[in-house]
Amino acid sequence: MSPTHSFNDSAARGFVDRHLGPDRDAQAKMLAVVGYGSLDELVSAAVPPSIRDEAGRRSALPGPASEVEVLAELRERARRNTVVTSMIGLGYYGTVTPGVIKRNVLESPAWYTAYTPYQPEISQGRLEALLNFQTVIADLTALPVAGASLLDEPTAAAEAMSLCHRSSKSTSQRFYIDADVLPQTIAVVRTRAVPLGIDVVVADLRTGLPNDDCFGALVQYPGTTGAIGSYRQLADQAHAAGALVVAATDLLALTLIEPPGEWGADVVVGSSQRFGVPMWFGGPHAGFMSVCEQFARSLPGRLVGVSVDAAGRTAYRLALQTREQHIRREKATSNICTAQVLLAVAAGMYAVYHGPDGLRAIAQQVHQHAASLAGALRSAGLAVADVPFFDTISVSVPGDAARVVERALAHGVNVRFADADTVVVACDETTSAVHVDAVCAAFGVDGFNGNAERAERVADAEDARQSGRYAERSSNFLTHQVFHEHRSETAMLRYLRTLSDKDIALDRSMIPLGSCTMKLNATTEMEAISWPEFADIHPFAPAEQTAGYVQLIRELESWLADVTGYDAVSVQPNAGSQGELAGLLAIREYHRGRGDDNRNVCLIPASAHGTNAASASMAGMRVVVVACDADGNVDLDDLHAKIAANAENLAAIMVTYPSTHGVYETSIGDVCAAVHDAGGQVYVDGANLNALVGLARPGRFGADVSHLNLHKTFCIPHGGGGPGVGPIGVRAHLAPYLPNHPLNRSAGPSSGPGPISGAPYGSAGVLPIPWAYIRLMGLDGLRRATEVAILSANYLAHRLSASYPVLYTGRAGLVAHECIIDLRQITKDTGVTVDDVAKRLIDYGFHAPTMSFPVAGTLMIEPTESEDLDELDRFVDAMVAIRSEIAKVASGEWARDDNPLRNAPHTVEALAGEWSRSYSREVAVFPLPSLRDNKYFSPVARIDGAYGDRNLVCSCPPISAYGE
């Protein structure tokens, strides 16, 4: 580390001041409006003294550093990683990210700062990109319905197991997994199966099911060892027994081999990583799932569907949103609340750019390298597994595997040590003839020495050996025109620009969503993730090649433990929802370790995030809801009653702090004490940590475990709905129950419940972002950010209170980092709904606040510390102007069914067409003079959500649909 600076050092403070939107003069103006003389006074009034950190506490965090210093330190850690050509396989492959996609998607704030597309009118670009992704998955797997991405391949397989469990006709509790499934997938599925009482049995399924007593079976196609199995007979047997079949597959292989949907798979899962997404030491990568038509409404996660807008034009939206966890809660089919949208967009665009012919050509090249390697080794007398393969071969070298792996590394290549007698080698898009020769040399065999013609002959001979032993693909895929129109970089560049121009992301305006912190994702924080030393590292590379990554991860874990007050942190959970599950599994294992197997009740306040209840159910717990009082706080009388009623079985309480209502509840200490006295554990949801960092630490005011949304508080961008990272912090007694990993013993304790995600360190590729944020800010900077977030929220609450009631406040009438404005009486009096206000905000150039959560008929607003005073005032001006428009509806000047709110958003097409509305075009699109300088036009009018659910279409529609 470089020497630390004092917070008053101007060079070190430079980044802190740039991260904060309001400068000191603006802060003074805002404080005057709120009625306080300083940030210290405001914070002292808002935050209960009982939870505040001790003054002058010692911190493990280094002082703030400059951007130049931070990049230099990241370079130092990157140099400790060794970029080696990895031919390890195991679900992770070298790939070439087309430059136009790398620069204009992965590195573009228009894509990475976007929010989840809950407001579809201002999300048409990313929704179209996700529809492309869904079409790729549906076409390649030959199943009709695919989702908008899941977290990774192993968690997708676990979700598929749950889908089979609730959807099959079998009453069995057994789920079979073929022995050739990825080991990390087997481990994650087992972790998820245990609390649900599912019996996972690993067996050789090549010749069918061991018996018919099962509800489902999972196979890998092609397998971990490379073999392309034939599973049609297994599918027939399973279906006859009322069971379902899941195939974990490889998208690139499916351009050449028979897709699972054609041989009988009911569910297909996998990873889209090798479609242009870097390995990133294990993630983030977009997992996928496709299903038969009858399971469309059971599909976990998000589904983009085609609907129509108010003018009858084709438009996109998230379909079947009633499945979302905040509605279904403990009845939700999954706790997934984060997709991997940014990575799904990149993978989908990879397919758009290459098209079906390009993908097939890449696959053929990959296979040819594998076939030439297999032929060369076989010709030299080595025992290459005599099975059909796509890109991976298994070679028997009795007693010599370790030496072969060592010799391969000496030639600059990682190959896989399967066991003492077997080496596995996987080819990919980055494999060259030089790599094939290097692997040959590692086995002591002559390579091709640049003789491409001889290599091709050997590959052809190897293919002739396999002829007729597996089914080749005969069906077409990616026939939609979008996969045929963008071959030149110019065309692709313009397509990406056209899509991003349709959307509102953080690079265009403030996104004032409550509970979904949308703050600055600084360029310096983002820069390192594209460096090869971070991007091109295989998650199962030898430890000596990953020292820089591990150093960064350990430092980040230490810093996160320091700012939260916990004793240990695991960064493995790759979304907030998975962090919740990991925390609850730690609590479950803790009770079981003490012999308290009966403790399975989880208390959850009525206002909690819906994922809390879904996660508790997935952890095998029974949810008991605790009421909230009239002020939105946990009802202490009801809490004590529920504790008394469930004392012997109480496992935990899950609370969000500050509360989901945006208030610092003064009773949090009493809540923690009451649960602890009854033998339970306290889980504090870290969704609102943006209001605590530097001021209070959950691990010190009574909590036992929290998940932390690094994609909220610690600056990993939302990316349109992912990547997310949801690590958990725990106190010492829960540390033995953190996640671990079967392929990396240092990733977690041996006593843990198993892995929660496929990679040992989850989405490691984006961890340089929060590392850089904390390093740039230092503890004082983090505290200042929290204080300004509180100031900004109270400034908005104060300024808006003259036009809208602020629903909940805490000490001294103050809110925390967000506020809720209440439209219920307005709706009752005028008919104007939260939907109307949300859509009208689009005309003013804003994304809507959070709608109807946690209270129906309200809007929850979170400004964050990164928005400057001009932007805050611009938002206030818009909301005040909308209130004036509502008054005109109330007075009868505008009819309830014909006014700018009900007809919003207004498109250019509506503006240019015949105008028969009771208000002017100018009122429709320029309600404030400032909009003339910077006007955003929604590409579609208000979308008919019900139509989309009734007429479910989840892949690219024909071009005729757009003409209609």
mmCIF file of N, CA and C in Angstrom, residues 17-62:
data_model
loop_
_atom_site.group_PDB
_atom_site.id
_atom_site.type_symbol
_atom_site.label_atom_id
_atom_site.label_comp_id
_atom_site.label_asym_id
_atom_site.label_seq_id
_atom_site.Cartn_x
_atom_site.Cartn_y
_atom_site.Cartn_z
ATOM 1 N N ASP A 17 -14.448 14.195 -3.403
ATOM 2 C CA ASP A 17 -15.245 15.346 -3.829
ATOM 3 C C ASP A 17 -15.886 15.113 -5.186
ATOM 4 N N ARG A 18 -15.237 14.346 -6.052
ATOM 5 C CA ARG A 18 -15.834 14.063 -7.361
ATOM 6 C C ARG A 18 -16.928 13.003 -7.258
ATOM 7 N N HIS A 19 -16.786 12.103 -6.295
ATOM 8 C CA HIS A 19 -17.835 11.090 -6.109
ATOM 9 C C HIS A 19 -19.120 11.721 -5.572
ATOM 10 N N LEU A 20 -18.970 12.709 -4.703
ATOM 11 C CA LEU A 20 -20.135 13.356 -4.101
ATOM 12 C C LEU A 20 -20.715 14.375 -5.072
ATOM 13 N N GLY A 21 -22.031 14.290 -5.273
ATOM 14 C CA GLY A 21 -22.664 15.250 -6.172
ATOM 15 C C GLY A 21 -22.654 16.673 -5.641
ATOM 16 N N PRO A 22 -23.234 16.926 -4.468
ATOM 17 C CA PRO A 22 -23.261 18.300 -3.937
ATOM 18 C C PRO A 22 -21.896 18.703 -3.385
ATOM 19 N N ASP A 23 -21.374 19.838 -3.839
ATOM 20 C CA ASP A 23 -20.143 20.328 -3.239
ATOM 21 C C ASP A 23 -20.469 20.991 -1.905
ATOM 22 N N ARG A 24 -19.476 21.565 -1.258
ATOM 23 C CA ARG A 24 -19.699 22.090 0.093
ATOM 24 C C ARG A 24 -20.691 23.249 0.105
ATOM 25 N N ASP A 25 -20.645 24.095 -0.924
ATOM 26 C CA ASP A 25 -21.613 25.194 -0.985
ATOM 27 C C ASP A 25 -23.029 24.643 -1.155
ATOM 28 N N ALA A 26 -23.172 23.644 -2.025
ATOM 29 C CA ALA A 26 -24.493 23.036 -2.232
ATOM 30 C C ALA A 26 -24.974 22.354 -0.959
ATOM 31 N N GLN A 27 -24.067 21.675 -0.271
ATOM 32 C CA GLN A 27 -24.451 21.027 0.985
ATOM 33 C C GLN A 27 -24.971 22.052 1.992
ATOM 34 N N ALA A 28 -24.324 23.212 2.040
ATOM 35 C CA ALA A 28 -24.771 24.253 2.972
ATOM 36 C C ALA A 28 -26.174 24.718 2.620
ATOM 37 N N LYS A 29 -26.461 24.878 1.330
ATOM 38 C CA LYS A 29 -27.801 25.297 0.903
ATOM 39 C C LYS A 29 -28.831 24.227 1.266
ATOM 40 N N MET A 30 -28.492 22.982 1.044
ATOM 41 C CA MET A 30 -29.417 21.892 1.344
ATOM 42 C C MET A 30 -29.651 21.786 2.845
ATOM 43 N N LEU A 31 -28.600 21.930 3.620
ATOM 44 C CA LEU A 31 -28.749 21.883 5.078
ATOM 45 C C LEU A 31 -29.654 23.006 5.571
ATOM 46 N N ALA A 32 -29.543 24.173 4.949
ATOM 47 C CA ALA A 32 -30.395 25.290 5.346
ATOM 48 C C ALA A 32 -31.861 24.978 5.081
ATOM 49 N N VAL A 33 -32.140 24.319 3.960
ATOM 50 C CA VAL A 33 -33.516 23.951 3.636
ATOM 51 C C VAL A 33 -34.056 22.942 4.653
ATOM 52 N N VAL A 34 -33.208 21.985 5.013
ATOM 53 C CA VAL A 34 -33.629 20.939 5.953
ATOM 54 C C VAL A 34 -33.686 21.464 7.381
ATOM 55 N N GLY A 35 -32.897 22.520 7.662
ATOM 56 C CA GLY A 35 -32.952 23.138 8.977
ATOM 57 C C GLY A 35 -31.837 22.742 9.906
ATOM 58 N N TYR A 36 -30.646 22.425 9.372
ATOM 59 C CA TYR A 36 -29.510 22.045 10.200
ATOM 60 C C TYR A 36 -28.281 22.840 9.769
ATOM 61 N N GLY A 37 -27.382 23.044 10.721
ATOM 62 C CA GLY A 37 -26.212 23.867 10.456
ATOM 63 C C GLY A 37 -25.037 23.111 9.896
ATOM 64 N N SER A 38 -25.033 21.779 10.023
ATOM 65 C CA SER A 38 -23.908 20.986 9.535
ATOM 66 C C SER A 38 -24.364 19.551 9.301
ATOM 67 N N LEU A 39 -23.539 18.812 8.570
ATOM 68 C CA LEU A 39 -23.825 17.396 8.373
ATOM 69 C C LEU A 39 -23.814 16.655 9.706
ATOM 70 N N ASP A 40 -22.881 17.003 10.573
ATOM 71 C CA ASP A 40 -22.816 16.336 11.875
ATOM 72 C C ASP A 40 -24.115 16.511 12.651
ATOM 73 N N GLU A 41 -24.669 17.727 12.630
ATOM 74 C CA GLU A 41 -25.935 17.980 13.337
ATOM 75 C C GLU A 41 -27.059 17.143 12.742
ATOM 76 N N LEU A 42 -27.124 17.109 11.421
ATOM 77 C CA LEU A 42 -28.187 16.348 10.755
ATOM 78 C C LEU A 42 -28.080 14.868 11.093
ATOM 79 N N VAL A 43 -26.880 14.321 10.979
ATOM 80 C CA VAL A 43 -26.688 12.895 11.223
ATOM 81 C C VAL A 43 -26.962 12.549 12.682
ATOM 82 N N SER A 44 -26.539 13.405 13.578
ATOM 83 C CA SER A 44 -26.796 13.161 15.002
ATOM 84 C C SER A 44 -28.284 13.134 15.297
ATOM 85 N N ALA A 45 -29.044 13.958 14.583
ATOM 86 C CA ALA A 45 -30.489 13.978 14.793
ATOM 87 C C ALA A 45 -31.172 12.771 14.163
ATOM 88 N N ALA A 46 -30.648 12.294 13.002
ATOM 89 C CA ALA A 46 -31.328 11.237 12.253
ATOM 90 C C ALA A 46 -30.990 9.840 12.754
ATOM 91 N N VAL A 47 -29.722 9.601 13.090
ATOM 92 C CA VAL A 47 -29.261 8.246 13.385
ATOM 93 C C VAL A 47 -29.290 8.008 14.893
ATOM 94 N N PRO A 48 -29.973 6.965 15.354
ATOM 95 C CA PRO A 48 -30.051 6.705 16.793
ATOM 96 C C PRO A 48 -28.669 6.541 17.417
ATOM 97 N N PRO A 49 -28.413 7.195 18.527
ATOM 98 C CA PRO A 49 -27.106 7.057 19.191
ATOM 99 C C PRO A 49 -26.769 5.619 19.543
ATOM 100 N N SER A 50 -27.791 4.812 19.767
ATOM 101 C CA SER A 50 -27.549 3.434 20.214
ATOM 102 C C SER A 50 -26.863 2.583 19.159
ATOM 103 N N ILE A 51 -26.905 2.975 17.900
ATOM 104 C CA ILE A 51 -26.262 2.168 16.866
ATOM 105 C C ILE A 51 -24.991 2.817 16.332
ATOM 106 N N ARG A 52 -24.711 4.063 16.737
ATOM 107 C CA ARG A 52 -23.569 4.781 16.180
ATOM 108 C C ARG A 52 -22.250 4.132 16.566
ATOM 109 N N ASP A 53 -21.296 4.208 15.659
ATOM 110 C CA ASP A 53 -19.949 3.729 15.935
ATOM 111 C C ASP A 53 -19.302 4.556 17.025
ATOM 112 N N GLU A 54 -18.424 3.908 17.732
ATOM 113 C CA GLU A 54 -17.681 4.631 18.745
ATOM 114 C C GLU A 54 -16.797 5.688 18.076
ATOM 115 N N ALA A 55 -16.652 6.806 18.719
ATOM 116 C CA ALA A 55 -15.852 7.894 18.158
ATOM 117 C C ALA A 55 -14.392 7.481 18.056
ATOM 118 N N GLY A 56 -13.786 7.828 16.917
ATOM 119 C CA GLY A 56 -12.356 7.595 16.735
ATOM 120 C C GLY A 56 -11.957 6.135 16.704
ATOM 121 N N ARG A 57 -12.844 5.226 16.298
ATOM 122 C CA ARG A 57 -12.494 3.808 16.299
ATOM 123 C C ARG A 57 -11.330 3.548 15.341
ATOM 124 N N ARG A 58 -10.544 2.558 15.668
ATOM 125 C CA ARG A 58 -9.446 2.160 14.794
ATOM 126 C C ARG A 58 -10.008 1.340 13.644
ATOM 127 N N SER A 59 -9.491 1.572 12.464
ATOM 128 C CA SER A 59 -10.007 0.896 11.279
ATOM 129 C C SER A 59 -8.877 0.211 10.528
ATOM 130 N N ALA A 60 -9.208 -0.936 9.928
ATOM 131 C CA ALA A 60 -8.237 -1.653 9.096
ATOM 132 C C ALA A 60 -8.129 -1.043 7.709
ATOM 133 N N LEU A 61 -9.023 -0.114 7.383
ATOM 134 C CA LEU A 61 -9.007 0.484 6.058
ATOM 135 C C LEU A 61 -7.831 1.439 5.907
ATOM 136 N N PRO A 62 -7.167 1.405 4.754
ATOM 137 C CA PRO A 62 -6.142 2.424 4.509
ATOM 138 C C PRO A 62 -6.811 3.765 4.259
#
